[in-house]
mmCIF file of C-alpha atoms in Angstrom:
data_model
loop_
_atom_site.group_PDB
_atom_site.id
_atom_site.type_symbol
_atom_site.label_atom_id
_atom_site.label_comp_id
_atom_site.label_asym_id
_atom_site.label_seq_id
_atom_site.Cartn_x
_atom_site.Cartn_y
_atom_site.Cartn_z
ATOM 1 C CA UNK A 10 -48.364 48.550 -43.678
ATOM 2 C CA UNK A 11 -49.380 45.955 -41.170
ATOM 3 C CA UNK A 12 -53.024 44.986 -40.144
ATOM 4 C CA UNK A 13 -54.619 46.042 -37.174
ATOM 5 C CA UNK A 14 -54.717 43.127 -34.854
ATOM 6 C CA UNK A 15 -58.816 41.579 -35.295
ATOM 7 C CA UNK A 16 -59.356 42.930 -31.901
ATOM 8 C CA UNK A 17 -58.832 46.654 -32.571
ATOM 9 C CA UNK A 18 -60.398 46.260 -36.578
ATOM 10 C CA UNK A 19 -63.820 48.092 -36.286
ATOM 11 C CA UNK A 20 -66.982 46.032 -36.613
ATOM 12 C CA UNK A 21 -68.803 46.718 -40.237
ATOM 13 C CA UNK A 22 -72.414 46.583 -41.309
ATOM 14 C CA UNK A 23 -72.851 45.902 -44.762
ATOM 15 C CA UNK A 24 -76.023 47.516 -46.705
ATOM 16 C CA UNK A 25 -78.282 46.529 -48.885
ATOM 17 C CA UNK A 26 -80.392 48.860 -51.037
ATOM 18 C CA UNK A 27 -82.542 49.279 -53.950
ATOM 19 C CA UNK A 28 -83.037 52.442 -56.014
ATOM 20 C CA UNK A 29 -85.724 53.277 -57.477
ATOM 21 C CA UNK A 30 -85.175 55.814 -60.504
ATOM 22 C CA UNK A 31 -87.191 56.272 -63.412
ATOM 23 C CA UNK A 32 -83.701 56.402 -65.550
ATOM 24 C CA UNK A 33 -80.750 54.146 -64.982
ATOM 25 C CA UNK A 34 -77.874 55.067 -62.916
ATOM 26 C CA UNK A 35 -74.369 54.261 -62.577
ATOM 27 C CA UNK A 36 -72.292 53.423 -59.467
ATOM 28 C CA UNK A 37 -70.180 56.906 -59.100
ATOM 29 C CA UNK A 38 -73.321 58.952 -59.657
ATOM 30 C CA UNK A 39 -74.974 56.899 -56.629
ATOM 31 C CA UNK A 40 -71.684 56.864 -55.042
ATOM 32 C CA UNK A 41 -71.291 60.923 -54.800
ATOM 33 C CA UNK A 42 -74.796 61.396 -54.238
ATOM 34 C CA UNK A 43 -74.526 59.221 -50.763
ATOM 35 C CA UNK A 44 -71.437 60.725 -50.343
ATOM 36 C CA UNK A 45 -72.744 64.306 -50.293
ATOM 37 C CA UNK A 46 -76.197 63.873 -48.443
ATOM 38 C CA UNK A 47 -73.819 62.411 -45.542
ATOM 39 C CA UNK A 48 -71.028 65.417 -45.654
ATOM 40 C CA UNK A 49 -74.255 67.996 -45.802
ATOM 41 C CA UNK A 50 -76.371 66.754 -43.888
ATOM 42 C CA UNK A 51 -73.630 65.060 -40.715
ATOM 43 C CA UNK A 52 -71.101 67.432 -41.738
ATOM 44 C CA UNK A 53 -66.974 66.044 -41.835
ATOM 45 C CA UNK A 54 -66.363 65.305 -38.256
ATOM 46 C CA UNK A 55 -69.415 63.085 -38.009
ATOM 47 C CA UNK A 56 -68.880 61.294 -41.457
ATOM 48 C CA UNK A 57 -65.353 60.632 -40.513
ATOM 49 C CA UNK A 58 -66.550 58.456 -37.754
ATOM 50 C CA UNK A 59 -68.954 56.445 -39.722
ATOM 51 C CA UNK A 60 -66.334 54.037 -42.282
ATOM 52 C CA UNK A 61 -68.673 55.100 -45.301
ATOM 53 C CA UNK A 62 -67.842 53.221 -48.358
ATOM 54 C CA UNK A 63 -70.021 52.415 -51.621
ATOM 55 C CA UNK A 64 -68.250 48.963 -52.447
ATOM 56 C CA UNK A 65 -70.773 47.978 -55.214
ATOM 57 C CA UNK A 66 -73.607 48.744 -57.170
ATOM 58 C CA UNK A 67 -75.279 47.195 -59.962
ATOM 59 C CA UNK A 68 -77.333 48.895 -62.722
ATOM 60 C CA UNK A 69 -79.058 46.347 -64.367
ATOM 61 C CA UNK A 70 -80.871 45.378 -61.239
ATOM 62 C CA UNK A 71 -80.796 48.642 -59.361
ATOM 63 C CA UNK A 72 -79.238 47.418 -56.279
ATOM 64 C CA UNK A 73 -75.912 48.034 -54.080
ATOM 65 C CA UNK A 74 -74.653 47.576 -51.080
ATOM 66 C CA UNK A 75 -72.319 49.834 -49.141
ATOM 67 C CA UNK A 76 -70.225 49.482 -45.709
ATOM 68 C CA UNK A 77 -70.066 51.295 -42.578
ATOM 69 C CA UNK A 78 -69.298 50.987 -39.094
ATOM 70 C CA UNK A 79 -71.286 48.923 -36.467
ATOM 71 C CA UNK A 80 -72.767 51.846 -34.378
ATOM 72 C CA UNK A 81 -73.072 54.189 -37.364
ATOM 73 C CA UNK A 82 -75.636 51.870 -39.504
ATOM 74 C CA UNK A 83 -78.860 54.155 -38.150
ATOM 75 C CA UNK A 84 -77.124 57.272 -39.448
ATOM 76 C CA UNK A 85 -76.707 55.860 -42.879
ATOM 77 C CA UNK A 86 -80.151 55.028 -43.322
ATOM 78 C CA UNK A 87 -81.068 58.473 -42.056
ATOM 79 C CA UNK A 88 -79.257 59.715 -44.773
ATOM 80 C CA UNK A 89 -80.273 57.694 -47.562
ATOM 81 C CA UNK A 90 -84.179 58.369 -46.424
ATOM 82 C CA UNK A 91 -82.713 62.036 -47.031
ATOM 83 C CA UNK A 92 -81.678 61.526 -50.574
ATOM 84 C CA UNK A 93 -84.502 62.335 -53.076
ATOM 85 C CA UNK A 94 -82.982 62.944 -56.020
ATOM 86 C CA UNK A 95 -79.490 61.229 -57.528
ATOM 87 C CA UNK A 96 -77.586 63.582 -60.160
ATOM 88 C CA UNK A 97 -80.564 65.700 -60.500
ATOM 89 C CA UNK A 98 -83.007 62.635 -61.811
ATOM 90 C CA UNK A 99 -85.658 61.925 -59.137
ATOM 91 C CA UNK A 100 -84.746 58.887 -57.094
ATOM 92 C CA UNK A 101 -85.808 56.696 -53.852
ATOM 93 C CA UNK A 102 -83.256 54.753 -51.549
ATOM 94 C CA UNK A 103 -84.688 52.325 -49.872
ATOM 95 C CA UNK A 104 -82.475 49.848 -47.597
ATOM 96 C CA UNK A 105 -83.513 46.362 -47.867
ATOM 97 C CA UNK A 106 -81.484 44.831 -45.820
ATOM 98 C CA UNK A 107 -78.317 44.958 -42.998
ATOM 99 C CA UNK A 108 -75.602 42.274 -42.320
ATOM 100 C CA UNK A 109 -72.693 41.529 -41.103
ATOM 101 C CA UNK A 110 -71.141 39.925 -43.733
ATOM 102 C CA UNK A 111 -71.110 40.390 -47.843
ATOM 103 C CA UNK A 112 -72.001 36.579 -48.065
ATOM 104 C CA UNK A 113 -75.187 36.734 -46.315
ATOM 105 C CA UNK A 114 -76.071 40.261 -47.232
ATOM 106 C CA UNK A 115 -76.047 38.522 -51.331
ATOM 107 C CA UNK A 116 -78.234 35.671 -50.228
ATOM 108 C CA UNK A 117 -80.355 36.939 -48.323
ATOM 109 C CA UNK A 118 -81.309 40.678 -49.495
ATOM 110 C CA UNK A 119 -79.746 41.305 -53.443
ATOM 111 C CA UNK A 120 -80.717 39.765 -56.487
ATOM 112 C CA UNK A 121 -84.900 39.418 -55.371
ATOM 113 C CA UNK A 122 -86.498 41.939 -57.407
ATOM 114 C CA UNK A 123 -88.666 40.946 -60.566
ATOM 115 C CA UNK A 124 -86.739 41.691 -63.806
ATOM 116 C CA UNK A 125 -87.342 44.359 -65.723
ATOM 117 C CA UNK A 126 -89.182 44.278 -69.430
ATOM 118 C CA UNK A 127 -88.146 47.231 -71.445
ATOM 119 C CA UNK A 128 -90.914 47.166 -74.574
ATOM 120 C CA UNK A 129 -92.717 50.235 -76.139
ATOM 121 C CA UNK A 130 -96.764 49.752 -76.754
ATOM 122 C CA UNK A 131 -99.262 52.348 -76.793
ATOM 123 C CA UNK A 132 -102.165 51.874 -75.190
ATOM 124 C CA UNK A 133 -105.209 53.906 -77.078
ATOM 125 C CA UNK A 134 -107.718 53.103 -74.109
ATOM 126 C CA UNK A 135 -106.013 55.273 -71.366
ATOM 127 C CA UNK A 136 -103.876 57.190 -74.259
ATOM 128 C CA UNK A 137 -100.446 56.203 -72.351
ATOM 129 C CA UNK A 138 -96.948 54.643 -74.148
ATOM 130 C CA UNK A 139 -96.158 51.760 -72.202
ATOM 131 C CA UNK A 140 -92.388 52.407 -71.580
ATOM 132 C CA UNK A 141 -91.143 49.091 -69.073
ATOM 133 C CA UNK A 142 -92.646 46.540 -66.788
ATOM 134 C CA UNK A 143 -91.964 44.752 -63.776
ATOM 135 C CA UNK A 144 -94.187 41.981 -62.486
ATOM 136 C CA UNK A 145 -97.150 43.850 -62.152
ATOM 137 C CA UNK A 146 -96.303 47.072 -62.004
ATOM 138 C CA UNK A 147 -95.776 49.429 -65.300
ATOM 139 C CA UNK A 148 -94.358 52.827 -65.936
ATOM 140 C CA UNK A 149 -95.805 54.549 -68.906
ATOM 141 C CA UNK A 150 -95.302 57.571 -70.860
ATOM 142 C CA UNK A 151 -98.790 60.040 -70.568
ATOM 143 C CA UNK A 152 -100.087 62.052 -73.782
ATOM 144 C CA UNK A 153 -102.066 63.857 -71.332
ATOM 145 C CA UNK A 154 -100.843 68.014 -71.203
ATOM 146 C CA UNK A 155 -101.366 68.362 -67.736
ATOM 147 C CA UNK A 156 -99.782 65.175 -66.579
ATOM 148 C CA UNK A 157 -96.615 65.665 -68.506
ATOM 149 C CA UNK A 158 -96.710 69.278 -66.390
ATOM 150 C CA UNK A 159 -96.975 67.499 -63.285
ATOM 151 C CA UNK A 160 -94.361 64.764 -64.174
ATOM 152 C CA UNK A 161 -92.321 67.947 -65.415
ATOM 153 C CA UNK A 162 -92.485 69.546 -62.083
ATOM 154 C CA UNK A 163 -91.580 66.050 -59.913
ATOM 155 C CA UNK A 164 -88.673 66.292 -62.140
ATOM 156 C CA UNK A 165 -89.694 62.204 -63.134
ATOM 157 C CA UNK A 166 -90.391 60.977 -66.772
ATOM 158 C CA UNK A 167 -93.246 58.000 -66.145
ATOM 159 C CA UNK A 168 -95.932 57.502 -64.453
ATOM 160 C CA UNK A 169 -96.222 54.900 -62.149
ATOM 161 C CA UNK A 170 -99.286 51.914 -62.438
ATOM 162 C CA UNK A 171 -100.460 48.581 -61.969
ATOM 163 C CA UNK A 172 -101.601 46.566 -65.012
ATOM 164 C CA UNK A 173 -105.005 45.932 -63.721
ATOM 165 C CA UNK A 174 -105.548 50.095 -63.936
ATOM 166 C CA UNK A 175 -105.082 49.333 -67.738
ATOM 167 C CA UNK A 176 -108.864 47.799 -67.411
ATOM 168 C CA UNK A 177 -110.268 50.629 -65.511
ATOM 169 C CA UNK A 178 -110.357 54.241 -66.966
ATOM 170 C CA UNK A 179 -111.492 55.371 -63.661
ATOM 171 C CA UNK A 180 -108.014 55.182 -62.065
ATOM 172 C CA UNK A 181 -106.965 58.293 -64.099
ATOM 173 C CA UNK A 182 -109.587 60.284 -63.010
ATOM 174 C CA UNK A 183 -111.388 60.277 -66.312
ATOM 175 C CA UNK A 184 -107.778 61.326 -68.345
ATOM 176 C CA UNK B 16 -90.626 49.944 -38.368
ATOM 177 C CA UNK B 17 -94.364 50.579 -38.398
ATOM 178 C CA UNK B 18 -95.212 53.544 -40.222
ATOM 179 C CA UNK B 19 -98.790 55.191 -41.244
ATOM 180 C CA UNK B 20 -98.742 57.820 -43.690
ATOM 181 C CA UNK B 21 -101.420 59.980 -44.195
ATOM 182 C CA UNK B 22 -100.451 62.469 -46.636
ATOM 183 C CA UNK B 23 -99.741 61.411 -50.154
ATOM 184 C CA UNK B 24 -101.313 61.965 -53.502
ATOM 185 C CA UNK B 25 -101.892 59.650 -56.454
ATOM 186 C CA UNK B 26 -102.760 60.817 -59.813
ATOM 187 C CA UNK B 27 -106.225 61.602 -58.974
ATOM 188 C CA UNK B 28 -105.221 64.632 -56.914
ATOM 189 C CA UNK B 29 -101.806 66.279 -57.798
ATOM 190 C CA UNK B 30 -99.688 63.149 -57.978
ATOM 191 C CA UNK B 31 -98.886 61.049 -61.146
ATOM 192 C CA UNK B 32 -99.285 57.770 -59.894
ATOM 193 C CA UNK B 33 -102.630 55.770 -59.760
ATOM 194 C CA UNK B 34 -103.999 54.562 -56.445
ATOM 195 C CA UNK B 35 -103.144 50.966 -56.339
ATOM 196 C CA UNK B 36 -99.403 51.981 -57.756
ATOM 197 C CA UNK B 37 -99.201 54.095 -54.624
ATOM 198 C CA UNK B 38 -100.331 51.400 -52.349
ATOM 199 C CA UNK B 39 -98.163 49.021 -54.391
ATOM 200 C CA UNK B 40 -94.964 50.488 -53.459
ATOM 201 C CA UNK B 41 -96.343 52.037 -50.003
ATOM 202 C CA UNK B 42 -96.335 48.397 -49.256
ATOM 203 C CA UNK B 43 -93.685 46.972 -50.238
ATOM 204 C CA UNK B 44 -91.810 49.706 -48.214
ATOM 205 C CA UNK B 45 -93.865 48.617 -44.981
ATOM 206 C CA UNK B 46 -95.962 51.831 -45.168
ATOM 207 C CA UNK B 47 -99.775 52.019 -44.422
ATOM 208 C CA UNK B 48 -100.715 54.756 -46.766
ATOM 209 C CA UNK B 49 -104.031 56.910 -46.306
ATOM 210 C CA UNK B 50 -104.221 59.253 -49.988
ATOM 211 C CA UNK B 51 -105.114 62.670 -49.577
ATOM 212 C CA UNK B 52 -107.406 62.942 -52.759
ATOM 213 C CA UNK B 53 -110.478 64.357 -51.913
ATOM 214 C CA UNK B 54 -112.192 61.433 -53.943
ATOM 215 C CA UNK B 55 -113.145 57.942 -52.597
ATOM 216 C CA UNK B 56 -110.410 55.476 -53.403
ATOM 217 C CA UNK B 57 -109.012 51.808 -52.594
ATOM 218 C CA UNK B 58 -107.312 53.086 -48.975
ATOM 219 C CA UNK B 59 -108.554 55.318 -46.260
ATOM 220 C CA UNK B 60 -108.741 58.507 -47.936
ATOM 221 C CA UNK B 61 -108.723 62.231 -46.499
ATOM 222 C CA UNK B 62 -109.319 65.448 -48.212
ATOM 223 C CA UNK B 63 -106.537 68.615 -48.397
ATOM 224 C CA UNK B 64 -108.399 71.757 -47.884
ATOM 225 C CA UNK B 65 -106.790 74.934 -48.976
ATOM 226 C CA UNK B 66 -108.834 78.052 -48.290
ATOM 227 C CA UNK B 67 -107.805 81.839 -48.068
ATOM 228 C CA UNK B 68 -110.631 82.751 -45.426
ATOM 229 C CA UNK B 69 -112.850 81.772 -42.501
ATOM 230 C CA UNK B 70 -115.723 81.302 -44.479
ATOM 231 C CA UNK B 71 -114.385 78.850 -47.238
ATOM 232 C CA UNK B 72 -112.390 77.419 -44.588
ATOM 233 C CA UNK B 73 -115.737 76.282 -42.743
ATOM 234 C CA UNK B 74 -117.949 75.583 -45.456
ATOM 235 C CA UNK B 75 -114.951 73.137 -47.131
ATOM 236 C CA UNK B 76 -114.506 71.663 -43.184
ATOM 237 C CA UNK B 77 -118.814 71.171 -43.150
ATOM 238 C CA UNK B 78 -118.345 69.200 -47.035
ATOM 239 C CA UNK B 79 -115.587 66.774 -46.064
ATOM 240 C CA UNK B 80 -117.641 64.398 -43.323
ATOM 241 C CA UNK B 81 -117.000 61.543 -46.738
ATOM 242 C CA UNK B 82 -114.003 61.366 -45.421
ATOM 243 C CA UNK B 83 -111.578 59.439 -43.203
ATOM 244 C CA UNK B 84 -110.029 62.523 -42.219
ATOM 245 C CA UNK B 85 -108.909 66.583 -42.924
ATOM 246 C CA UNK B 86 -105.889 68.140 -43.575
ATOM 247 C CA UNK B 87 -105.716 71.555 -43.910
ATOM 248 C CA UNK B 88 -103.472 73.483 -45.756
ATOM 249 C CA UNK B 89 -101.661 75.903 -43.480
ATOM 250 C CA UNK B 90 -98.765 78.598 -43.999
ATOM 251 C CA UNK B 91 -101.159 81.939 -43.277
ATOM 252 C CA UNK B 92 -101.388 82.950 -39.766
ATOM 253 C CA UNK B 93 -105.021 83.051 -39.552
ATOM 254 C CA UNK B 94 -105.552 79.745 -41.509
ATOM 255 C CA UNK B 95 -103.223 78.083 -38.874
ATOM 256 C CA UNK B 96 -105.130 79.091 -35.961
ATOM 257 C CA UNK B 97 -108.271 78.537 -37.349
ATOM 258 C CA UNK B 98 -107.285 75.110 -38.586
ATOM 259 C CA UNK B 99 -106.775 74.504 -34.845
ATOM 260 C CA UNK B 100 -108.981 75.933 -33.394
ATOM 261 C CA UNK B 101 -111.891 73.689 -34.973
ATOM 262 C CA UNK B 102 -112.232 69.974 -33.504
ATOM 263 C CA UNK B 103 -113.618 68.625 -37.267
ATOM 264 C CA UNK B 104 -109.970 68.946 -38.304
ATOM 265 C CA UNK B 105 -107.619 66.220 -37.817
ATOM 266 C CA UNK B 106 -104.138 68.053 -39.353
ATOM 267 C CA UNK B 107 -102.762 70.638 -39.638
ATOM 268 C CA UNK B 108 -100.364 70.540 -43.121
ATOM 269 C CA UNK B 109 -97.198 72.657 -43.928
ATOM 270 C CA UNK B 110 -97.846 75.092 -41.364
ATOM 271 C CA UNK B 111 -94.499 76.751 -42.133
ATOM 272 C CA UNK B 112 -95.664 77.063 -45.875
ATOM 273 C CA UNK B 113 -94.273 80.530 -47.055
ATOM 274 C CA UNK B 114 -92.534 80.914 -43.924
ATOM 275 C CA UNK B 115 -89.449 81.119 -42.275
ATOM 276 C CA UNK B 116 -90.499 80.577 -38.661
ATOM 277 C CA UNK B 117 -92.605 77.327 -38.122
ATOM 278 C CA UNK B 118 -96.361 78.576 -38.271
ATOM 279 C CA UNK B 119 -97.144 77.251 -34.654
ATOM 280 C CA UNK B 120 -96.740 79.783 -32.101
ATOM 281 C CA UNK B 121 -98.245 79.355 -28.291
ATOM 282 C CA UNK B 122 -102.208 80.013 -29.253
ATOM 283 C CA UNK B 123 -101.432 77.558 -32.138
ATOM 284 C CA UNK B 124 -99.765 74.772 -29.694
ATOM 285 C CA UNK B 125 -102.653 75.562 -26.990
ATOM 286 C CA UNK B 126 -105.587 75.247 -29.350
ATOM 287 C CA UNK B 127 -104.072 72.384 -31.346
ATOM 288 C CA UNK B 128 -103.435 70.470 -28.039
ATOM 289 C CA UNK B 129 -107.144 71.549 -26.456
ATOM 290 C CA UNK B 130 -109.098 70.528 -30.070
ATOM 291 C CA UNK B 131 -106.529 67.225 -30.820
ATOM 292 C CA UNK B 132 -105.725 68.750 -34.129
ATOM 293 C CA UNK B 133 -102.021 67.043 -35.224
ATOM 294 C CA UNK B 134 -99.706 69.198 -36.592
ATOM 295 C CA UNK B 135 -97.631 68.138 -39.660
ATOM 296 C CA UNK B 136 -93.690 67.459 -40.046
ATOM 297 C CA UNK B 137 -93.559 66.696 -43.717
ATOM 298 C CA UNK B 138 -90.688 65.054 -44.553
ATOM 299 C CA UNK B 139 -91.242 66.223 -48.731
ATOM 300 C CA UNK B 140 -89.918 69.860 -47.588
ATOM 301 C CA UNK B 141 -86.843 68.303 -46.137
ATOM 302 C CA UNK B 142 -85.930 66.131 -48.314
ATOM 303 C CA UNK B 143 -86.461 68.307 -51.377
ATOM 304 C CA UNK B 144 -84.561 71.239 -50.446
ATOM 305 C CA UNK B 145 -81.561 72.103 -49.831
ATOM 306 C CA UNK B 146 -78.757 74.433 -48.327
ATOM 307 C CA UNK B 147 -80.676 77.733 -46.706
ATOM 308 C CA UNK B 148 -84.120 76.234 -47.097
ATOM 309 C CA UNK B 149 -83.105 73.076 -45.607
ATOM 310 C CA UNK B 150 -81.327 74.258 -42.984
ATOM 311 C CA UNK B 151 -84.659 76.244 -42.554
ATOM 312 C CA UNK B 152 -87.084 73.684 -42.585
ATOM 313 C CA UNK B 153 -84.913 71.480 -39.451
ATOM 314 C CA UNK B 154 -84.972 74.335 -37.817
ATOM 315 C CA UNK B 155 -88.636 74.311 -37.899
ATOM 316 C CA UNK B 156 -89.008 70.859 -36.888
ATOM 317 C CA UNK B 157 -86.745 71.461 -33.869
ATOM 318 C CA UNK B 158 -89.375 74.119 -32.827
ATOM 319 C CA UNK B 159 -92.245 72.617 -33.299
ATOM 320 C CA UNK B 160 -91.037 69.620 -31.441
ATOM 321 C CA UNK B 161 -89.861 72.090 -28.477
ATOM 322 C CA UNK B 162 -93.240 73.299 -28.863
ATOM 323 C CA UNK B 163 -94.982 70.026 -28.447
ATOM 324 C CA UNK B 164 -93.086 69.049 -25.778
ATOM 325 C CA UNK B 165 -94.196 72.251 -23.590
ATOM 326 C CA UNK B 166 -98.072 72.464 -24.756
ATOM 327 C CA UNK B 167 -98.541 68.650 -25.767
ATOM 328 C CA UNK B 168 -100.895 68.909 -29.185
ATOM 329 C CA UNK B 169 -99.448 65.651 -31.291
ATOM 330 C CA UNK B 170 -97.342 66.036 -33.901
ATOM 331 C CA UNK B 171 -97.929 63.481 -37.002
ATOM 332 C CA UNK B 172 -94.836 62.702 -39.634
ATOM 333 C CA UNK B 173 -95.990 62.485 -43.675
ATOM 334 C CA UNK B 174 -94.143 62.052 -46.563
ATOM 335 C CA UNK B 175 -96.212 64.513 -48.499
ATOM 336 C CA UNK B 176 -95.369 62.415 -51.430
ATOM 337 C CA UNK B 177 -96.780 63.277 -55.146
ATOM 338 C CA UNK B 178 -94.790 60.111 -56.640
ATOM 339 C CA UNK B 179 -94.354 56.637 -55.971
ATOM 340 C CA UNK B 180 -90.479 57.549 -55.887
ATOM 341 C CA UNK B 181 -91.323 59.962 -52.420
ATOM 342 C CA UNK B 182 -92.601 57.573 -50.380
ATOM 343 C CA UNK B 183 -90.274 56.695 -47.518
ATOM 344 C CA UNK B 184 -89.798 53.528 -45.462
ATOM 345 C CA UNK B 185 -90.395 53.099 -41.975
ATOM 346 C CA UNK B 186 -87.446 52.221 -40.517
ATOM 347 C CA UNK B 187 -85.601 55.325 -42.662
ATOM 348 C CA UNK B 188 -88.221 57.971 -41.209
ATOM 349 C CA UNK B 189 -87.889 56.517 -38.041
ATOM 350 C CA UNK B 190 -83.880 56.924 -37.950
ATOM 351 C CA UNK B 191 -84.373 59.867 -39.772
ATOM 352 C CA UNK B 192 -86.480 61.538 -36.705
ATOM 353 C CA UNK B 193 -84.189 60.457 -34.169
ATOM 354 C CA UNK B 194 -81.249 62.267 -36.276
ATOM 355 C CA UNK B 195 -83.613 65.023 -36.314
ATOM 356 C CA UNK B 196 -84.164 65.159 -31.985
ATOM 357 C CA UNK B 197 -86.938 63.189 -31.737
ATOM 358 C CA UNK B 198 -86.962 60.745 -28.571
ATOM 359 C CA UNK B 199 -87.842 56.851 -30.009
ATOM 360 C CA UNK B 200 -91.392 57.525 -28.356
ATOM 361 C CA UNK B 201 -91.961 60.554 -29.380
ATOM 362 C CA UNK B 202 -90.868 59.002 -33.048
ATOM 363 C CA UNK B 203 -93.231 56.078 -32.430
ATOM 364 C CA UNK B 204 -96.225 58.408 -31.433
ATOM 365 C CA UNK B 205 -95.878 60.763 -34.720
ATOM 366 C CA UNK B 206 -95.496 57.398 -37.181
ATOM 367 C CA UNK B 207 -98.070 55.200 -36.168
ATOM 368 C CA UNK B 208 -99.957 56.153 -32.775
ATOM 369 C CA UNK B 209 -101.082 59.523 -34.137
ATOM 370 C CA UNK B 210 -102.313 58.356 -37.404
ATOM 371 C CA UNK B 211 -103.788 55.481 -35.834
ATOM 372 C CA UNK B 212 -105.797 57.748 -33.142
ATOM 373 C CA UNK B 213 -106.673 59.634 -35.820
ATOM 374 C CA UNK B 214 -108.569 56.948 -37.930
ATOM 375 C CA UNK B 215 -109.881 55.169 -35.102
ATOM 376 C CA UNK B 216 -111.965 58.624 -34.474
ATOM 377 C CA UNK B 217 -113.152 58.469 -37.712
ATOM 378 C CA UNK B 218 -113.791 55.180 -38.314
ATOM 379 C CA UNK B 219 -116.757 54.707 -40.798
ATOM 380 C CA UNK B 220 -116.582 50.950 -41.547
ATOM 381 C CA UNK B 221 -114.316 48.710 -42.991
ATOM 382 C CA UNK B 222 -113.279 49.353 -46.324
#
């Protein structure tokens, strides 16, 4: 089928976001997780109007980018604040970045993120199994009873700190 | 978008992330983040009061002048109007708790307007639910914001968050709000000019 002339094509917004899951994801879970926040909480009509397409997302460094129409980029990001948890694992959307085209949406906003160190080490001091780093920030496995409950309940599998809270005991509140 | 939050928890309170974690991601999101702990931290730092009568309820309100500011627990009737009915308090949190209507009826919007007490939209119960209780908790929003539009009290936008994975940015709460009704002022007040009122009354220092 022909083209719609350049003047009638709709204008796109391409965008770029991060995820932030404590397990890693793949594109169609992230895909159909967008997907239905959008239909549930716009509804058909609405998401019809928007051009709403996941065109890529990368596991290894936890970022994607999707497409959508000019006027409907506000309503996407709406809906990805909305989405809290991605195939029933606990995860954060966060845009990092809007453009008009894929070339300047890869320079500017993908690919930035420190990489990621998956090693196990137990640390005795704060009694936590270092699971992964990233620059400064670590997510660890706790021993603790109660915060295993809590991490049960958030429906998440680490806790989050930095590496200078390895030093101080205090920043556990005494666990 | 500027955005200060005022509700979260690290793993000193009910959350499972340390302090400077929290205020790591907080900021690369954009987010000024004050931790509702109850203990003295790195950040401006309120205490969550949850009491079942007037007497607790006062006596927790009297103990909490450590701190940059008070949140108090609503859902119960009579906690909600006594919450607003005492100028010491600075917000008013899940209101709606346990409830299907909102928690803020006209004696709550009057005495939360007269005693500048800020009532809560917490994003955590809308982003956490779904279907009926969703549906539910917009619905609430959409009333409280019809009711602050008529009596005037301020309303103040939190994540609630208990992880460093339910903090939200800026720029997606604002959008989100507008989706929600909210005017772009009336967006701007609840993100940043509320908040900011409310630690400016409270200001004990820099940190």
């Amino acid at each position: 089928m022909k083209r719609l002339p350049p003047t009638l094509r709709e204008k796109k917004r391409y965008i770029a976001f991060e995820i932030m899951c404590d397990e890693p994801l793949v594109k169609d879970e992230v895909a159909r997780e967008i997907w239905k926040q959008a239909l549930s909480l716009l509804g058909e009509i609405q998401v019809s109007t928007l051009g709403l397409g996941v065109l890529d997302y990368n596991c290894d460094t936890s970022e994607g980018f999707l497409v959508c129409r000019n006027e409907a980029a506000w309503k996407i990001k709406a809906v990805l604040a909305f989405v809290g948890e991605v195939n029933e694992k606990k995860a954060h959307i966060c845009v990092t970045g809007v453009s008009g085209t894929i070339k300047a949406l890869k320079r500017k906003f993908l690919n930035k993120g420190p990489s990621i160190i998956e090693e196990k080490t137990y640390n005795k001091r704060v009694n936590l199994e270092i699971v992964r780093s990233f620059g400064e920030c670590i997510d660890a496995l706790p021993k603790d009873k109660e915060l295993l409950s809590r991490l049960k309940d958030l429906n998440m599998k680490y806790i989050g700190l930095m590496k200078s809270d390895l030093e101080m005991e205090k920043s556990f509140g005494g666990n | 978008m500027e955005f200060i939050d005022l509700h979260a928890h690290s793993i000193l309170s009910c959350g499972v992330d340390t302090q400077s974690r929290m205020l790591f991601n907080a900021k690369r999101l954009g987010v000024t983040l004050g931790l509702c702990d109850g203990v003295e931290g790195k950040c401006r730092t309120g205490i969550e009061i949850s009491a079942k009568n007037k007497s607790k309820l006062k006596s927790s309100i009297s103990n909490s002048s450590n701190f940059d500011y008070v949140v108090i627990n609503g859902g119960d009737e009579h906690i909600n109007r006594l919450a607003t009915s005492d100028k010491r308090v600075d917000i008013l949190a899940h209101p709606d708790a346990g409830r299907k209507d909102p928690g803020v009826d006209s004696f709550v919007a009057e005495q939360a307007h007269k005693n500048g007490v800020a009532i809560e939209v917490n994003l955590r119960n809308l982003v956490l639910t779904k279907g009926n209780r969703r549906v539910n908790a917009l619905k609430n929003v959409a009333r409280t914001l019809k009711l602050s539009r008529k009596y005037g009290f301020d309303i103040i936008v939190t994540s609630g968050a208990k992880s460093r994975l339910e903090l939200r940015s800026g720029d997606g709460v604002f959008q989100l709000l507008k989706l929600l009704g909210f005017e772009e002022v009336e967006a701007e007040a609840a993100m940043v000019f509320v908040p900011q009122r409310i630690l400016d009354n409270n200001f004990r220092g820099a940190l």
